[in-house]
XYZ file of C-alpha atoms in Angstrom:
654
model
C 354.439 206.386 245.770
C 355.408 203.401 247.934
C 353.741 199.964 248.195
C 353.673 198.084 251.448
C 352.146 194.700 252.361
C 351.241 192.892 255.567
C 351.049 189.104 255.154
C 348.946 188.565 258.227
C 346.529 190.992 259.751
C 342.969 191.289 260.948
C 340.243 193.309 259.243
C 337.555 195.111 261.204
C 334.685 195.797 258.787
C 331.404 196.174 260.745
C 329.348 196.686 257.569
C 329.936 193.051 256.604
C 331.278 191.275 259.696
C 329.896 193.201 262.630
C 332.356 193.025 265.523
C 334.133 189.926 264.154
C 337.709 190.246 262.931
C 338.750 188.577 259.675
C 342.321 187.364 259.289
C 344.122 187.913 255.993
C 346.730 189.844 254.033
C 346.741 193.609 253.552
C 348.537 195.893 251.161
C 348.367 199.580 250.378
C 350.179 202.405 248.669
C 351.572 205.510 250.217
C 350.718 208.339 247.860
C 351.114 212.068 247.823
C 347.947 214.058 248.239
C 344.739 212.308 247.224
C 345.942 210.472 244.118
C 344.546 207.144 245.310
C 340.943 208.269 245.414
C 338.809 205.763 243.510
C 341.736 203.407 242.946
C 342.186 199.729 243.817
C 343.931 200.317 247.141
C 343.920 199.533 249.966
C 343.595 195.780 249.394
C 342.647 192.990 251.721
C 342.228 189.281 251.033
C 340.975 186.874 253.645
C 343.056 183.897 254.574
C 339.947 181.828 255.023
C 338.171 180.924 251.730
C 335.034 179.525 253.327
C 333.823 182.572 255.185
C 330.073 182.641 255.740
C 328.641 186.118 255.206
C 324.909 186.717 255.716
C 324.531 190.462 255.450
C 325.126 191.256 251.802
C 321.363 191.672 251.728
C 318.172 190.148 253.085
C 317.921 186.450 252.294
C 321.449 186.237 250.835
C 324.025 183.739 252.115
C 327.617 183.851 250.878
C 330.313 181.231 251.396
C 333.811 181.914 250.127
C 336.749 184.245 250.412
C 336.497 187.993 251.004
C 338.520 190.505 249.053
C 338.615 194.288 249.251
C 340.166 196.459 246.542
C 339.702 200.136 247.214
C 335.970 200.604 247.672
C 335.066 197.454 245.732
C 334.144 194.258 247.594
C 334.664 190.826 246.054
C 333.603 187.372 247.074
C 336.054 184.899 245.635
C 336.894 181.246 245.269
C 338.836 179.082 242.868
C 337.974 176.846 239.938
C 338.159 173.752 242.093
C 336.626 175.406 245.156
C 334.272 178.142 243.925
C 332.575 180.725 246.075
C 328.853 180.212 246.629
C 325.922 182.597 246.835
C 322.474 181.398 247.881
C 319.258 183.414 247.873
C 316.288 182.596 250.134
C 312.715 183.873 250.045
C 310.607 185.109 252.956
C 309.726 181.516 253.867
C 313.462 180.757 254.097
C 313.240 178.503 251.030
C 316.241 178.536 248.726
C 315.428 180.035 245.332
C 318.882 180.414 243.763
C 322.424 179.083 244.070
C 325.444 180.416 242.185
C 328.964 178.983 242.133
C 331.759 181.133 240.733
C 335.327 182.287 241.124
C 334.611 185.971 241.611
C 331.573 188.004 242.697
C 331.508 191.806 242.741
C 329.349 192.985 245.633
C 327.725 196.264 246.597
C 326.012 195.636 249.901
C 322.251 196.056 249.742
C 322.425 196.991 246.080
C 324.011 194.663 243.548
C 325.911 191.422 242.958
C 327.608 190.902 239.588
C 329.661 187.951 238.345
C 330.724 186.026 235.246
C 330.941 182.305 234.503
C 328.664 181.361 237.391
C 327.228 177.861 237.638
C 323.606 178.725 238.364
C 320.565 176.894 239.691
C 317.075 178.347 240.165
C 314.960 176.286 242.582
C 311.206 175.746 242.778
C 309.702 172.933 244.869
C 311.702 169.805 244.094
C 312.748 171.024 240.652
C 315.231 173.482 239.202
C 316.531 175.333 236.156
C 320.266 174.835 235.699
C 323.103 176.279 233.603
C 326.843 175.578 234.035
C 328.218 179.035 233.202
C 326.371 182.364 233.195
C 326.918 186.046 233.708
C 324.688 187.197 236.560
C 323.402 190.528 237.805
C 321.356 190.435 241.003
C 319.489 193.518 242.181
C 319.403 192.944 245.934
C 316.614 195.435 246.619
C 314.131 194.162 244.012
C 315.336 190.523 244.017
C 315.571 190.701 240.228
C 318.151 188.211 238.942
C 319.369 188.571 235.347
C 321.128 185.509 233.921
C 322.927 185.828 230.590
C 324.913 183.341 228.572
C 328.450 184.623 228.176
C 330.191 185.367 224.909
C 332.621 182.507 225.375
C 331.698 179.617 223.120
C 332.029 177.214 226.047
C 329.247 179.135 227.850
C 326.640 178.620 225.139
C 324.959 175.613 226.752
C 321.163 175.576 226.912
C 319.360 175.918 230.239
C 317.903 172.705 231.669
C 314.479 172.576 233.356
C 313.986 169.391 235.363
C 310.259 170.038 235.842
C 309.505 170.418 232.155
C 312.185 167.961 230.973
C 313.426 170.370 228.328
C 316.607 172.157 227.353
C 315.935 175.872 226.878
C 318.123 177.676 224.383
C 318.059 181.392 225.218
C 320.583 184.136 225.869
C 318.603 185.850 228.599
C 316.707 184.687 231.664
C 315.338 187.152 234.213
C 314.027 185.758 237.499
C 311.806 187.936 239.692
C 312.378 185.971 242.869
C 309.804 187.883 244.935
C 307.151 187.862 242.212
C 307.241 184.118 241.445
C 308.009 184.573 237.761
C 310.889 183.845 235.393
C 311.192 185.432 231.950
C 312.884 183.734 228.999
C 314.024 186.143 226.288
C 312.579 189.150 228.140
C 311.589 192.037 225.900
C 314.063 194.909 225.994
C 313.475 198.629 225.535
C 315.486 199.543 222.451
C 315.425 201.486 219.217
C 314.151 199.393 216.309
C 312.707 195.904 216.362
C 314.577 192.786 217.288
C 313.236 189.269 217.058
C 314.172 187.093 220.025
C 314.511 183.365 219.369
C 314.136 180.816 222.160
C 313.667 177.052 221.872
C 312.331 174.507 224.358
C 313.672 171.094 223.344
C 312.643 167.759 224.862
C 315.390 165.706 226.502
C 314.318 162.845 224.206
C 314.411 164.966 221.062
C 316.080 163.559 217.946
C 316.180 164.539 214.299
C 318.050 162.486 211.741
C 318.821 165.675 209.814
C 320.539 167.214 212.863
C 322.578 164.060 213.392
C 323.730 164.031 209.771
C 324.476 167.752 209.812
C 326.998 167.229 212.598
C 328.644 164.464 210.580
C 328.677 166.702 207.507
C 330.818 165.058 204.787
C 332.935 163.033 207.193
C 332.996 159.247 207.015
C 332.137 159.057 210.720
C 329.908 160.960 213.117
C 331.735 162.735 215.972
C 328.789 162.062 218.284
C 329.172 158.313 217.788
C 332.942 158.550 218.328
C 332.503 160.472 221.588
C 330.052 157.833 222.828
C 332.448 155.000 222.003
C 335.406 156.742 223.669
C 333.392 157.498 226.818
C 332.181 153.908 227.056
C 335.627 152.444 226.418
C 337.228 154.711 229.029
C 334.389 154.214 231.479
C 334.176 157.957 232.110
C 332.066 160.908 230.992
C 335.034 163.247 231.467
C 337.378 163.274 228.463
C 340.505 165.179 227.562
C 339.941 167.363 224.509
C 343.448 166.496 223.298
C 342.723 162.778 223.648
C 339.411 163.111 221.792
C 341.047 165.083 218.977
C 343.479 162.213 218.401
C 340.658 159.657 218.509
C 338.803 161.631 215.858
C 341.910 161.922 213.669
C 345.521 161.223 214.600
C 346.524 164.467 212.872
C 344.105 166.634 214.875
C 344.897 168.934 217.776
C 342.452 170.629 220.128
C 342.537 173.657 217.859
C 341.217 171.537 214.974
C 338.108 170.447 216.894
C 337.283 173.660 218.774
C 334.467 174.719 216.442
C 332.986 171.217 216.697
C 333.163 171.287 220.488
C 331.516 174.698 220.692
C 328.746 173.558 218.351
C 328.142 170.498 220.539
C 328.074 172.733 223.632
C 325.432 175.014 222.106
C 323.265 172.011 221.222
C 323.515 170.516 224.702
C 325.604 167.445 223.820
C 328.606 168.293 226.021
C 330.019 170.745 228.529
C 333.489 172.060 227.702
C 336.003 173.657 230.058
C 338.296 175.561 227.718
C 340.761 176.349 230.519
C 341.253 172.709 231.430
C 340.532 171.550 227.854
C 338.182 169.028 229.396
C 334.932 167.635 227.985
C 331.956 166.432 230.008
C 329.867 164.006 227.933
C 326.134 164.541 228.539
C 323.277 162.066 228.172
C 322.249 163.600 224.853
C 325.349 162.057 223.199
C 324.212 158.555 224.138
C 320.570 159.277 223.294
C 321.335 160.634 219.817
C 323.678 157.788 218.932
C 321.213 155.100 219.973
C 318.249 156.916 218.436
C 320.090 157.119 215.104
C 320.117 153.309 214.977
C 316.530 152.971 216.282
C 317.758 151.326 219.493
C 315.796 153.693 221.720
C 312.575 155.614 221.368
C 312.696 159.364 220.852
C 310.449 162.335 220.096
C 310.458 165.442 217.887
C 309.059 167.753 220.578
C 310.692 171.160 220.190
C 308.953 174.506 220.696
C 310.511 177.310 218.669
C 309.554 180.818 219.752
C 310.244 183.899 217.629
C 308.877 187.235 218.780
C 309.790 190.860 219.349
C 308.259 190.548 222.817
C 309.051 188.217 225.693
C 309.324 184.620 224.492
C 308.210 182.839 227.634
C 307.029 183.587 231.174
C 307.331 180.868 233.824
C 304.697 181.287 236.547
C 306.162 179.586 239.616
C 302.730 179.273 241.239
C 301.036 177.423 238.388
C 304.327 175.812 237.259
C 303.506 176.686 233.644
C 305.477 178.535 230.975
C 303.386 180.845 228.795
C 305.219 180.860 225.447
C 304.566 183.399 222.683
C 305.729 183.488 219.071
C 305.114 179.796 218.321
C 304.053 179.452 214.692
C 303.787 175.653 214.660
C 304.700 172.510 216.575
C 305.165 168.916 215.468
C 304.203 166.029 217.737
C 305.018 163.109 215.435
C 306.805 163.198 212.107
C 305.935 159.599 211.229
C 302.240 159.917 212.067
C 301.970 163.403 210.532
C 300.599 164.994 213.709
C 301.266 168.648 214.494
C 299.475 171.886 215.245
C 299.195 175.612 214.558
C 298.375 177.480 217.794
C 295.971 180.407 217.847
C 297.759 183.708 218.491
C 301.060 181.774 218.324
C 300.702 180.927 222.038
C 301.120 177.688 223.998
C 301.332 176.802 227.708
C 304.141 174.375 228.619
C 303.454 172.292 231.718
C 305.222 169.609 233.740
C 307.019 166.881 231.746
C 306.338 168.452 228.331
C 302.560 168.522 228.728
C 301.037 171.349 226.733
C 297.836 173.403 226.703
C 296.846 175.262 223.557
C 294.068 176.527 221.332
C 294.452 176.067 217.613
C 294.375 173.704 214.668
C 295.615 170.126 214.945
C 296.807 168.203 211.899
C 296.504 164.425 212.215
C 297.219 162.444 209.072
C 294.576 163.478 206.542
C 292.342 165.173 209.119
C 292.311 168.415 211.093
C 290.742 169.469 214.388
C 290.024 173.102 215.179
C 289.154 174.329 218.641
C 290.139 175.519 222.085
C 291.142 173.903 225.353
C 293.350 171.197 223.835
C 295.731 169.387 226.202
C 298.759 167.406 225.013
C 299.724 164.628 227.446
C 303.353 163.777 226.711
C 303.503 160.582 228.779
C 300.343 159.103 227.247
C 301.265 160.685 223.898
C 297.765 161.876 223.209
C 295.805 165.100 222.884
C 292.713 165.526 225.041
C 289.909 167.326 223.213
C 287.449 168.978 225.574
C 285.515 170.372 222.632
C 286.912 170.530 219.139
C 284.783 172.945 217.155
C 285.415 171.187 213.847
C 286.760 167.833 212.716
C 287.594 167.982 209.003
C 288.434 164.989 206.828
C 290.508 164.994 203.643
C 290.349 161.925 201.417
C 293.592 160.825 199.710
C 293.210 161.017 195.937
C 295.928 158.491 195.139
C 297.983 161.182 193.405
C 301.202 162.818 194.621
C 302.710 166.264 194.122
C 306.194 167.018 192.770
C 307.673 166.371 196.219
C 306.057 162.966 196.491
C 303.461 164.146 199.008
C 300.101 162.386 198.789
C 297.338 164.734 197.654
C 293.987 164.758 199.420
C 290.700 166.552 198.871
C 288.363 167.952 201.511
C 285.003 166.274 201.962
C 281.883 168.418 201.883
C 280.920 168.109 205.560
C 282.397 168.978 208.935
C 281.905 167.038 212.141
C 281.352 169.517 214.953
C 281.565 169.623 218.766
C 283.940 166.698 219.100
C 284.925 165.583 222.595
C 287.461 162.829 223.054
C 291.110 162.030 222.636
C 293.538 161.923 219.723
C 295.935 159.006 220.197
C 299.101 160.062 218.374
C 301.021 156.806 218.799
C 301.798 154.234 221.467
C 303.424 155.900 224.518
C 306.576 153.815 224.045
C 306.638 154.492 220.303
C 306.786 158.291 220.141
C 309.330 158.079 217.318
C 307.051 155.866 215.240
C 309.954 153.451 214.716
C 307.406 150.622 214.879
C 304.587 150.980 212.361
C 301.388 150.388 214.338
C 298.468 150.702 211.869
C 296.003 151.886 214.528
C 297.662 155.296 214.933
C 296.908 158.110 214.806
C 293.431 157.420 216.116
C 290.569 159.700 217.117
C 288.451 158.278 219.939
C 285.395 160.373 220.741
C 283.737 160.104 224.147
C 280.414 161.827 223.485
C 278.033 162.647 220.674
C 279.199 164.905 217.867
C 277.229 166.500 215.057
C 276.999 167.128 211.325
C 274.905 170.109 210.262
C 273.426 171.013 206.884
C 272.724 174.718 207.335
C 275.017 176.046 204.617
C 273.456 178.555 202.227
C 274.519 176.276 199.385
C 272.218 173.555 200.742
C 268.690 174.529 199.707
C 269.339 178.142 200.636
C 270.215 177.353 204.241
C 266.741 176.211 205.329
C 268.017 173.369 207.507
C 268.517 175.240 210.771
C 271.132 173.577 212.969
C 268.979 173.854 216.081
C 266.527 171.262 214.793
C 268.013 169.609 211.693
C 271.216 167.614 212.186
C 272.785 164.187 212.364
C 273.978 163.194 215.839
C 276.942 160.822 215.698
C 277.462 158.124 218.286
C 280.870 158.110 220.012
C 283.212 156.650 217.404
C 286.745 155.449 216.748
C 288.442 156.645 213.580
C 291.743 154.814 213.255
C 294.672 155.131 210.857
C 294.081 158.809 210.180
C 297.177 158.880 207.977
C 296.055 156.054 205.696
C 292.372 155.523 204.976
C 290.035 155.459 201.990
C 286.472 156.591 201.252
C 285.165 153.209 202.369
C 286.524 153.797 205.879
C 284.395 156.901 206.428
C 281.344 155.579 208.293
C 279.621 157.109 211.305
C 276.599 155.584 213.006
C 274.087 157.809 214.708
C 270.617 159.316 214.699
C 268.945 161.629 212.209
C 267.031 164.632 213.552
C 265.074 166.137 210.657
C 263.190 169.027 212.298
C 260.116 166.746 212.515
C 259.963 166.239 208.757
C 260.163 162.558 209.660
C 260.490 160.965 213.108
C 264.068 160.590 214.380
C 265.676 157.432 213.037
C 268.952 155.525 213.205
C 271.274 155.610 210.199
C 274.942 155.537 209.135
C 276.671 158.487 207.505
C 278.942 157.645 204.583
C 280.749 159.619 201.903
C 278.157 160.523 199.288
C 279.014 160.379 195.589
C 278.758 163.627 193.707
C 279.378 166.228 196.386
C 281.555 164.134 198.768
C 279.441 165.205 201.728
C 278.497 163.013 204.667
C 275.051 161.572 204.169
C 273.065 158.421 203.533
C 270.532 156.683 201.317
C 267.881 154.627 203.066
C 264.308 153.332 202.813
C 261.339 153.853 205.086
C 259.469 150.854 206.474
C 256.933 149.432 204.052
C 254.087 151.239 205.796
C 255.960 154.510 205.600
C 256.648 157.127 208.240
C 254.585 160.042 209.578
C 255.574 163.253 207.841
C 255.552 166.647 209.538
C 254.299 165.361 212.922
C 251.614 163.237 211.274
C 250.195 165.811 208.875
C 250.796 163.243 206.170
C 252.673 160.021 205.466
C 255.714 159.200 203.379
C 257.048 155.849 202.158
C 259.993 155.208 199.875
C 263.644 156.185 199.516
C 265.231 158.979 201.550
C 268.663 160.529 201.064
C 270.717 163.168 202.848
C 273.653 165.113 201.449
C 274.662 168.687 200.808
C 271.993 168.643 198.085
C 269.418 168.510 200.850
C 266.968 166.066 202.433
C 265.622 164.374 199.312
C 263.255 161.523 198.595
C 261.820 159.258 195.925
C 258.511 157.739 196.905
C 254.876 158.332 197.801
C 253.297 161.108 199.837
C 249.786 160.668 201.228
C 247.888 163.750 202.408
C 244.150 164.128 203.056
C 243.263 161.402 200.577
C 245.698 162.609 197.910
C 248.491 160.356 196.702
C 251.631 161.744 195.081
C 254.329 159.570 193.557
C 257.496 161.556 192.871
C 261.174 161.039 192.078
C 262.299 164.527 193.100
C 260.868 165.272 196.517
C 262.670 167.994 198.457
C 261.843 167.889 202.148
C 262.331 171.180 203.971
C 261.474 171.878 207.617
C 258.283 173.791 206.757
C 257.759 172.897 203.128
C 257.842 170.010 200.689
C 258.448 170.525 196.975
C 258.165 167.965 194.202
C 256.861 167.193 190.762
C 254.786 164.190 189.790
C 253.510 162.534 186.656
C 250.090 162.077 188.274
C 248.037 163.613 191.041
C 245.150 161.548 192.336
C 242.554 162.642 194.886
C 239.750 160.211 195.619
C 236.166 161.360 196.078
C 234.986 161.403 199.678
C 231.274 161.872 200.426
C 231.340 160.170 203.836
C 233.470 162.587 205.839
C 232.295 165.828 207.381
C 234.281 167.638 204.723
C 233.498 166.285 201.282
C 235.997 166.393 198.433
C 235.567 165.506 194.758
C 237.672 163.152 192.714
C 240.630 164.868 191.011
C 243.009 163.601 188.365
C 246.043 165.566 187.209
C 249.034 164.956 184.947
C 252.491 166.547 185.046
C 251.957 168.464 188.278
C 254.184 170.591 190.522
C 253.410 170.414 194.208
C 254.167 172.629 197.175
C 253.084 171.269 200.531
C 253.100 173.720 203.440
C 252.086 171.333 206.218
C 251.991 173.789 209.115
C 249.674 176.040 207.086
C 247.565 172.963 206.335
C 247.788 173.552 202.602
C 249.009 171.588 199.603
C 249.288 173.585 196.364
C 249.079 171.548 193.162
C 249.692 173.145 189.772
C 249.427 171.423 186.401
C 251.379 172.817 183.469
C 250.663 169.972 181.041
C 246.876 169.708 181.121
C 243.899 170.928 183.165
C 242.793 168.943 186.188
C 239.851 166.610 185.620
C 237.274 167.055 188.404
C 234.349 164.888 189.547
C 233.451 161.356 188.591
C 230.681 162.389 186.240
C 230.792 164.970 183.492
C 233.728 166.757 182.015
C 234.868 169.444 184.402
C 238.380 170.801 183.851
C 240.282 173.249 186.000
C 243.210 175.264 184.682
C 245.115 176.753 187.610
C 246.096 175.683 191.107
C 244.392 173.283 193.480
C 244.682 173.885 197.220
C 244.036 170.829 199.384
C 243.277 171.665 203.028
C 241.600 169.962 205.986
C 238.662 172.291 205.277
C 238.212 170.842 201.819
C 239.460 171.293 198.267
C 239.916 174.822 197.047
C 241.209 176.217 193.791
C 242.059 179.354 191.893
C 241.935 179.589 188.111
C 239.385 178.787 185.420
C 236.780 176.027 185.583
C 235.491 174.810 182.204
C 232.589 172.469 181.453
C 230.346 171.869 178.515
C 227.822 174.524 179.416
C 230.001 177.362 180.781
C 233.340 178.661 181.966
C 234.092 180.373 185.276
C 237.210 182.094 186.680
C 237.796 182.801 190.371
C 240.537 183.488 192.894
C 238.903 181.010 195.262
C 236.716 178.026 194.373
C 235.406 175.792 197.158
C 234.469 172.258 196.128
């Protein structure tokens, strides 16, 4: 075997360069027989390192050096002058750019490379990572991007549109299908949970900051910030930083720290050059730790055996699965549990979701919620339920304030939940107003539970309609702050009337106690009249007062109004004699009576358990049984006694 080399020659390779000749060096081996089959010879390397090659595949532009080793084609560059691959779609719009030192190329089939600085483009935005392993299927335009095993490659991805850092090992971009997968589900034996996080650029947690400091007397993040500011540069020597951290340290002593900071997005680290690039997160964390700048706690953690997130390039939204919970504000105690563990991430950290919102001592349950990051509020198109929990004044073993649920739910809430002031997302300034629920339309309280008079108060006709309201300081309020003005709709038991719901003693439901006007109010569309006290709670629609019906007067302290029935007891029942009307009725006096009024059957049933009813003005006529007062007159069933006889009947007409 003999090796020979030509320092300057010209390559004719029509498959890549057509009829053009490429100047470069050539070397080969002279071998016996066919021993070189499949080997790395012959070899050619272009002299020019900025060759433009456009026929690796449709829509692919390459700029760099060309190298041939046996049957393998390489595109190459250097660390300071990397080779570049760009991919364009059918509209000739750039969708991907990769910068790297070495690309392995199979024309029309595959491009593979390691440690590639990668950018995915969409409109005016991009997803960026400084060092990835790539595998590009030229035919299908499927681009697989994987974080390398080197610790210095563990940076998160950055999405400029969503203003988040995305921590994931795998991204697959389907460049012809307008979709990008984060943590794409793999076909494998056994289950594997993929974990991906989407972290706001303004994210800060005191616990994370202290964890990096550990037991040291100083925080490395703060030291890096000071060194960068003193040197006036974001590029630092790792050796220099090691000495600034501790005069006894070498680069080897701080490697694990550097790799941890890389993985969390604080720095980029070139292990070959031993060079650190200080990122904005260093400055943000240091200033946030001293409350000098505002920050947020917006971080979506996804854990699932399926695909974590799918970015639809047409809608510009990321559909994220496996999200068990999300916190919007630690200080204001605002967070949420999404239905089906699914959220939709939109531009600039906006979010669409269905689920349950926690806001101080209240919760909102519903669909179609929209979190507006800039305004720092949640738009509520229609919250199914708004539930209130009243602080008890007691705390649990962890010091958490205990609260008990009230007995009513406010339903069909439309409005906005103001989490905090837009410039106070961290809650570093205590503004008593927040969090605040501002409704924009009527909402409702219903009383149709089976535990409330057997569920007779049907929600279609019996409810309290709340005016649009503001409920401020959801994380610190008392029973006295629960007040909602609105209108009572009582299924025509009484005419609609204005009232204010408050927290009722006893069952802690929303209700009221009020009085009718002195002249009373028509009852059951004018079938009778009622005057006195009226109350509403989960005990029912109750009253203490006087009912007038067809000449009868009932004074009672335990009236139960139902949509088609009134029940009560009374010490006395008085019906005055009427000889002037078309339908005559006698005088009746009763003691200790129980009354059932069925107004839409035009009947009032009066039963006396204490003593018989006394009938008529003259004589002693006593009825033991039940009186039935109707517009057609007074009827009865039972036994009528008088001094001369006794008579029993299922229907007396008087």
